Short mmCIF file of C-alpha atoms in Angstrom, two decimals:
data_model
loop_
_atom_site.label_atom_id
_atom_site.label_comp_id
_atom_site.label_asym_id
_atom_site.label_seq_id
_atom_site.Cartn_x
_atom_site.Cartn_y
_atom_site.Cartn_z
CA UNK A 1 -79.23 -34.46 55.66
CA UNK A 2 -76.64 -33.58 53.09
CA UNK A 3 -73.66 -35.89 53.39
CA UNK A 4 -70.07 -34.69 52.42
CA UNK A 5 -67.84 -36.91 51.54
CA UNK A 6 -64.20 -36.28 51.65
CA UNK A 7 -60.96 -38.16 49.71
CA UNK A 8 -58.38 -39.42 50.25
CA UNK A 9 -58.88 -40.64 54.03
CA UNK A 10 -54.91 -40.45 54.40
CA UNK A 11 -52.54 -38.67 52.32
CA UNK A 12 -48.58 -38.98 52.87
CA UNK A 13 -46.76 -35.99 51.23
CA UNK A 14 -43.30 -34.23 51.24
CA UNK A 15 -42.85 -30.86 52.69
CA UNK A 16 -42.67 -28.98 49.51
CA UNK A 17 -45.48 -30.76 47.61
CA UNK A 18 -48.28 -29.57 46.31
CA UNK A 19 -51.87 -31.25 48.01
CA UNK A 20 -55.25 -30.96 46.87
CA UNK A 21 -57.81 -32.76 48.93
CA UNK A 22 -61.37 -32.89 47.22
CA UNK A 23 -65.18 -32.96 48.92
CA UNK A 24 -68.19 -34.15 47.65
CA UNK A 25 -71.33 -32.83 48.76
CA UNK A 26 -74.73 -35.20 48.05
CA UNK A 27 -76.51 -32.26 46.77
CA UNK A 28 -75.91 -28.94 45.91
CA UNK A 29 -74.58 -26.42 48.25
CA UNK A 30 -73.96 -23.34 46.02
CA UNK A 31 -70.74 -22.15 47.67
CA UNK A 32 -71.70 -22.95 51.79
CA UNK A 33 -68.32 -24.94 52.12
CA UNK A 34 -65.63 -24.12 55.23
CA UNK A 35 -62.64 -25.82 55.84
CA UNK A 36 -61.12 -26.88 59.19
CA UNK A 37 -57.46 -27.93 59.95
CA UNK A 38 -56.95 -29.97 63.41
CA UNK A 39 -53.84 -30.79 65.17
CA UNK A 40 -54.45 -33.62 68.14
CA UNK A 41 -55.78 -32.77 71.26
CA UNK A 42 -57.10 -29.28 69.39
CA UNK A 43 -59.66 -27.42 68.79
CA UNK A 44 -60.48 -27.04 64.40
CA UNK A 45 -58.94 -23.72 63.30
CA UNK A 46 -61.09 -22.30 60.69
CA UNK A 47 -59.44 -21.65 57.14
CA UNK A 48 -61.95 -21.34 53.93
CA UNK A 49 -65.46 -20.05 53.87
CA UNK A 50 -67.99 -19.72 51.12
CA UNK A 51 -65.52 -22.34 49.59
CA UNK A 52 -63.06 -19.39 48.35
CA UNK A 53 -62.50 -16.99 51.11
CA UNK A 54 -59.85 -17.33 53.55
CA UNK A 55 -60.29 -16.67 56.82
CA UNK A 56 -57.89 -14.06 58.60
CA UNK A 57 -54.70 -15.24 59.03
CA UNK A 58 -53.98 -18.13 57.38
CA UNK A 59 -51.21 -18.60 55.04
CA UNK A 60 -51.69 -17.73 51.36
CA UNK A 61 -50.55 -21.02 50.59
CA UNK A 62 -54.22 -22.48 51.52
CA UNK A 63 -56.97 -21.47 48.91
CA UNK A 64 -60.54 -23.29 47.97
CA UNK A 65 -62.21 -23.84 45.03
CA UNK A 66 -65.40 -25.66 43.48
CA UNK A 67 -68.90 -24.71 44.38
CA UNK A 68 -72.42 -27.12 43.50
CA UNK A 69 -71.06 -30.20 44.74
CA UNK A 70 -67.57 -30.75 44.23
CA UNK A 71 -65.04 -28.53 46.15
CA UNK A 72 -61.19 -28.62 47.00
CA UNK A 73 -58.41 -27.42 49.18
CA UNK A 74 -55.06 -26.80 47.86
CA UNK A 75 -52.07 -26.18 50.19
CA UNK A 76 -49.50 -24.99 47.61
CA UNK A 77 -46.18 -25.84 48.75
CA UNK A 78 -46.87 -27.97 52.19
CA UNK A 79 -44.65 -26.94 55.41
CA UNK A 80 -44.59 -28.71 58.72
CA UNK A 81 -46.91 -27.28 60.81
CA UNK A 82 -49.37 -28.32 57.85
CA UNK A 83 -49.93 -31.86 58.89
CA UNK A 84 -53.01 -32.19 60.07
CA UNK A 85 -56.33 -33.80 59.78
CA UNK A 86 -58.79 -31.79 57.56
CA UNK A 87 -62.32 -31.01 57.72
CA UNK A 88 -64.93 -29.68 55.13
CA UNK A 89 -68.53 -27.96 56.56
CA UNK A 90 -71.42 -27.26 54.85
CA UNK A 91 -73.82 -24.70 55.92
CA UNK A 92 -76.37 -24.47 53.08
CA UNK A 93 -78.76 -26.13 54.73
CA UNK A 94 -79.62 -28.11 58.28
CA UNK A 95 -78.50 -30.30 59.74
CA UNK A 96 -75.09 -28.55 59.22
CA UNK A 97 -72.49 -31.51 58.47
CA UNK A 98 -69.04 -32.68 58.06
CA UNK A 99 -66.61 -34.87 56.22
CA UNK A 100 -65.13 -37.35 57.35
CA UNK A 101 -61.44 -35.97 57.41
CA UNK A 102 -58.68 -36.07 55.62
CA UNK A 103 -55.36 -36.90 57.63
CA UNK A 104 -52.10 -34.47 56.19
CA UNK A 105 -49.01 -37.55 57.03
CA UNK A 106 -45.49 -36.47 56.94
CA UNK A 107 -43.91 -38.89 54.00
CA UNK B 1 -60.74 -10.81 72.11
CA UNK B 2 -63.23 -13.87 71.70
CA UNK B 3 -62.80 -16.38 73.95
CA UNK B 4 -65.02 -19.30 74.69
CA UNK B 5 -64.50 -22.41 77.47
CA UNK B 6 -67.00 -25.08 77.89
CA UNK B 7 -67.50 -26.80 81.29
CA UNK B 8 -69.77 -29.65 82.76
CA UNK B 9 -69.08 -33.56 84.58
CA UNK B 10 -66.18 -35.40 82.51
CA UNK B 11 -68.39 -38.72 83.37
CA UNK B 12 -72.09 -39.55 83.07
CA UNK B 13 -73.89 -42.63 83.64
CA UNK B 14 -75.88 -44.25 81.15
CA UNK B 15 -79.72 -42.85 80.55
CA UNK B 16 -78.89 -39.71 82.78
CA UNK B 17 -78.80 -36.16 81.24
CA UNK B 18 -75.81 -34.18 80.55
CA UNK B 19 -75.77 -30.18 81.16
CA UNK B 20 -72.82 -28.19 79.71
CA UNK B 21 -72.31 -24.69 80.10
CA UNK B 22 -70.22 -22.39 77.63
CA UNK B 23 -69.18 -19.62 79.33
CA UNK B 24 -67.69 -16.83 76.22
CA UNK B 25 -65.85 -13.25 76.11
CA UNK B 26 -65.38 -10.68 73.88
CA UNK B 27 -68.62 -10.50 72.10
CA UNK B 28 -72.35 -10.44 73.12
CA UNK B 29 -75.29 -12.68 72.37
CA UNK B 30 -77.68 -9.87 72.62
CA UNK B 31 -75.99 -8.24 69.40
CA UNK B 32 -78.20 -8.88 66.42
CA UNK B 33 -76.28 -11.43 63.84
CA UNK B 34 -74.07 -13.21 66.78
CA UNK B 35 -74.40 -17.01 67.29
CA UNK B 36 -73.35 -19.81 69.08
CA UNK B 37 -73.50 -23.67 68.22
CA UNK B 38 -72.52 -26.78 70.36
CA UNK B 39 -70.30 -29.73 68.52
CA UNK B 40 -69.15 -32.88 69.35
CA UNK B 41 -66.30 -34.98 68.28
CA UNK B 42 -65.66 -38.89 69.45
CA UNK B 43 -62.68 -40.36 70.28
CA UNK B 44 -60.82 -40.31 66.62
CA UNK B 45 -63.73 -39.67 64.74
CA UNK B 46 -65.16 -36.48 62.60
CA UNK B 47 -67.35 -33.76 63.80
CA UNK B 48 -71.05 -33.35 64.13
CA UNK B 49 -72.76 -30.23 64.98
CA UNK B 50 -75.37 -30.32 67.40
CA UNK B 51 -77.34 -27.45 68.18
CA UNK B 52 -77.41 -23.36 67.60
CA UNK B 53 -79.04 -20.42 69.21
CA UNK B 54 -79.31 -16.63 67.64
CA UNK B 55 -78.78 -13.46 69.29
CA UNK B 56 -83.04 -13.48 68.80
CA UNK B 57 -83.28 -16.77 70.92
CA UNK B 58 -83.68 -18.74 67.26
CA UNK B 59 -82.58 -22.29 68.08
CA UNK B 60 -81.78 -24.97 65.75
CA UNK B 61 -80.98 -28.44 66.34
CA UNK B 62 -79.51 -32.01 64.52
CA UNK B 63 -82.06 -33.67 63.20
CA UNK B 64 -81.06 -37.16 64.60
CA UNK B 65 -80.17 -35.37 68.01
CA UNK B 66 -83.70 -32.89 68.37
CA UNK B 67 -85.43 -35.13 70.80
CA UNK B 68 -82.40 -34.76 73.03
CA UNK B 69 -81.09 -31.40 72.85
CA UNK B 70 -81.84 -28.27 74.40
CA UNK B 71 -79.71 -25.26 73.97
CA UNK B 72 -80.49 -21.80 75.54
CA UNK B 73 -78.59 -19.11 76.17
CA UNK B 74 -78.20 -15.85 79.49
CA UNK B 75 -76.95 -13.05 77.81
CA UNK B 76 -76.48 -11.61 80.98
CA UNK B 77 -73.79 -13.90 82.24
CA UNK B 78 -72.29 -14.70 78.76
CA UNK B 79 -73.18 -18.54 78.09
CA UNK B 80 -74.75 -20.66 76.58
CA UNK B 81 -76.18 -24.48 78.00
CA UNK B 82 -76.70 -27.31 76.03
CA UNK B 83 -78.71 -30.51 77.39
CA UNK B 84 -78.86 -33.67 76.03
CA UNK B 85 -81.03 -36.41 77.96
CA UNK B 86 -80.49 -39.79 77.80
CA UNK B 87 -77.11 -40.50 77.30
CA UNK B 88 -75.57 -43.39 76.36
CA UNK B 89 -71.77 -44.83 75.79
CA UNK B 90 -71.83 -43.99 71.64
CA UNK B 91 -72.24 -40.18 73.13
CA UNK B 92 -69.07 -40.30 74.42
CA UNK B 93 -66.96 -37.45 72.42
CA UNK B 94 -65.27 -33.80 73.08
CA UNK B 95 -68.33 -31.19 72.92
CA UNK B 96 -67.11 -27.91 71.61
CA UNK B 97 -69.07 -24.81 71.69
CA UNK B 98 -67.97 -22.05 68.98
CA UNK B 99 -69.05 -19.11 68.06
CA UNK B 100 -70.33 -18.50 64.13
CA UNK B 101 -69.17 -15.72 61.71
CA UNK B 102 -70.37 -12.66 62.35
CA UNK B 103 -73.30 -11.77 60.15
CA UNK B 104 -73.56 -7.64 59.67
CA UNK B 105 -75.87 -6.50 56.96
CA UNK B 106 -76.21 -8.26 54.32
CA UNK B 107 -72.98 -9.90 54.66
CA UNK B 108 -73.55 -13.65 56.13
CA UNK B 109 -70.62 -15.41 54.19
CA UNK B 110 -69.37 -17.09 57.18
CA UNK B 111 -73.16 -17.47 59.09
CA UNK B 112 -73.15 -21.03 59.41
CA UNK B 113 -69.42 -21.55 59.50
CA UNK B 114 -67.33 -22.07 62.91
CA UNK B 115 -64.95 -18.79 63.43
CA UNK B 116 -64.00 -19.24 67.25
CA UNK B 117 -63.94 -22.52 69.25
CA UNK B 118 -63.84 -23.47 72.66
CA UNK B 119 -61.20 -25.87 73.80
CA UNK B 120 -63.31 -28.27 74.56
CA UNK B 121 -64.45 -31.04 77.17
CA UNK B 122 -64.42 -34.95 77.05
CA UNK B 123 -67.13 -36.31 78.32
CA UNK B 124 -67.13 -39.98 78.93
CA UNK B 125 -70.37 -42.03 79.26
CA UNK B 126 -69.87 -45.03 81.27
CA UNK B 127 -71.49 -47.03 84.03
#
């Protein structure tokens, strides 16, 4: 299985700031990366597909890059309802699988 | 509007087999390109897909999971069912079921990514 791995673990930031979180994928996966953002107790909301495409409805202030094996999520100028833990996917090949998450702190 | 609930036991013993059902709205499984996977999530740890079935009965599974998962779908009641025998305490997580992109055409950007979720269900494994 393909193994994504996801840094930091924990980032503390100010609303305002500018975050990048960055995912690592064992092997290439051309451009099958998604994105997730969870709150507690909730379902993921999706965000990013095909590592560049946002999904309906989310903020412009969330974009993707990267494609191979290195990929990132920028949230340009972080509000509150950002902090959250996020997830990347990748769906180039089976088993389909995760990071490990990347928790958004208020700082 | 899609919509999709899971439901099944919030406790199982140890070495019995779990059934859950996902019960979903607003789309059909009998349309060609729709799909539906089963997740799990443990208590404060990541995700893990399980398990996915095609609108042309095409079923895919984990590879560390296969043995133990079964996942078929009745279009005409609008769910899905996932098994998994065997179940012990590390299978105690949330199981999600969500529904994939759409894929129309040739257009399968989001195919294997996770566009509508379920809220899900704990289910605890215990004695």
């Amino acid at each position: 299985d393909i193994q994504m791995t996801q840094s930091p673990s924990t980032l503390s930031a100010f609303v305002g700031d500018r975050v990048t979180i960055t995912c690592r994928a064992s092997q290439s996966i051309s451009s099958w990366l998604a994105w997730y953002q969870q709150k507690p107790g909730k379902a993921p909301k999706l965000l990013i597909y095909k590592a560049s495409y946002l999904e309906s409805g989310v903020p412009s202030r969330f974009s993707g890059s990267g494609s191979g094996t290195e990929f990132t999520l920028t949230i340009s100028s972080l509000q509150p309802d950002d902090f959250a833990t996020y997830y990347c996917q990748q769906y180039n090949s089976f088993s389909w699988t995760f990071g490990q998450g990347t928790k958004v702190e208020i700082k | 509007q899609v919509t999709l609930k899971e439901s099944g036991p919030a406790l199982v013993k140890p070495t019995q087999t779990l059934t859950l059902t996902c019960t979903f709205s607003g789309f059909s499984l009998s349309t060609s390109g729709m799909r539906v996977s089963w997740l799990r999530q443990p208590p404060g740890k990541a995700l893990e897909w399980l398990a996915r079935i095609d609108w042309d009965d095409d079923k895919f599974y984990s590879t560390s999971l296969k043995t133990r998962l079964t996942i078929s779908k009745d279009t005409s009641r609008n769910q899905v069912v996932l098994t998994m025998t065997n179940m012990d305490p590390v299978d105690t997580a949330t199981y999600y079921c969500a529904r994939l992109g759409y894929c129309k055409g040739g257009n399968c950007d989001c195919g294997g990514c996770f566009a509508y979720w379920g809220q899900g269900t704990l289910v605890t494994v215990s004695a």
